[in-house]
């Protein structure tokens, strides 16, 4: 599986192409659109989402709802383009009137300044438009195709929010289904709805202060067979690939597998997961401190991946910057933005994790056709049971 996305935040549309999805997968478009809607939602979003109603159009690789094994191409319209059609026009040469709304005061923490330096841009809009998290809508659409593929193989996953700003929600050891039931009860994708009011207030307070909030996201993946990824070379370790994909999401500053950083301060006896065996269910671990990975390989325990998201860099009460044209000290550009995007980001993290697991599965087993892949995986699971 490989994928690429294209498109600017206020350009005509987002485009995505994914290759390597087996033939014969029945796609549920409504489910993809539901995930896109969920990514648009969550308390703390700004006004852009009142304009957008993301839904996916499939333009290749699928016939009568079923994948063909060929590259799948998707588009998502940017409704906001109607307000930007001159400024973001892909074809017409630049004139005075279609180059209004230039950005010259880079926001600290955003791609603006370094992107401008690297690509030689005098209008930082040329950086902002692509570095915007708008692009993650397409990663969600592609990721949800992979999530549907994994569901066919009895592998299920979910992403949820564990911390928003300084508000930590006590974590619980729950199944994917139980997590889903709990987070559906509120607009923060958190396990315990008793925290909702307190967190709403802190988001509202941040908004009032012209400030923003980050947070922590956790993804759990269930029923992954042992042995995806490999210890044989650094770049075949699946935990490394997952960490790379998660860090590749806008605003991510940290990734943990299992107990992660906390494991560093504990003695080994409290970190290693003792091995067990049972004739009916095969090999397992008594605990899961290592988050389902040993030697860069899945070990059949649930995968536990956490991501730390920094607060959004666009501040309504802007920080100091320097204008790239005048070199004068100024306040940074203020753009319409969100107070927090931690809820949408939890769906984005879930989606890229789905892509990486699907990638590992389709690289490990013959995956031209879903039926064959199902049989191969079934045989492999049986073989592991007898090991
Ligand atoms: C973003 C700024 C806001 C967000 C946007 C990401 O958009 P705008 O500049 O149009 O107000 O709403 O996120 C999305 C559009 C999205 O779909 O997630 C930014 O600067 O990164």
XYZ file of N, CA and C and ligand atoms in Angstrom, residues 10 39 45 48-49 80 132-134 336 338, ligand 1:
54
model
N -7.469 26.180 0.695
C -8.537 26.968 0.075
C -8.544 26.800 -1.442
N -14.319 14.036 11.960
C -13.074 14.815 11.947
C -13.360 16.321 11.895
N -13.633 23.620 17.652
C -13.403 23.913 16.248
C -13.761 25.375 15.945
N -14.480 27.635 10.095
C -14.322 27.023 8.760
C -15.239 25.813 8.595
N -15.424 25.084 9.679
C -16.201 23.846 9.575
C -17.696 24.102 9.378
N -15.130 26.114 0.696
C -14.632 27.471 0.928
C -13.964 28.045 -0.328
N -1.504 23.523 6.037
C -2.754 23.476 6.810
C -3.199 22.035 7.062
N -3.806 21.833 8.212
C -4.323 20.498 8.550
C -5.574 20.131 7.752
N -6.005 21.020 6.882
C -7.106 20.671 5.982
C -6.804 19.349 5.241
N -8.145 32.946 10.761
C -9.239 32.169 11.352
C -8.695 30.780 11.696
N -8.863 27.180 14.783
C -9.544 26.424 15.843
C -8.870 26.739 17.184
C -6.205 25.596 9.592
C -7.008 26.715 9.764
C -8.468 26.633 9.682
C -8.911 25.225 10.060
C -8.187 24.290 9.119
C -6.754 24.245 9.472
O -8.917 26.816 8.362
P -9.147 28.261 7.741
O -7.792 28.828 7.559
O -9.866 28.048 6.438
O -9.987 28.972 8.728
O -10.297 25.087 9.980
O -8.689 23.011 9.192
C -9.512 22.618 8.180
C -9.936 23.393 7.197
C -9.896 21.230 8.310
O -10.726 20.778 7.495
O -9.405 20.580 9.236
C -4.755 25.711 9.509
O -4.247 26.831 9.344
O -4.050 24.697 9.618
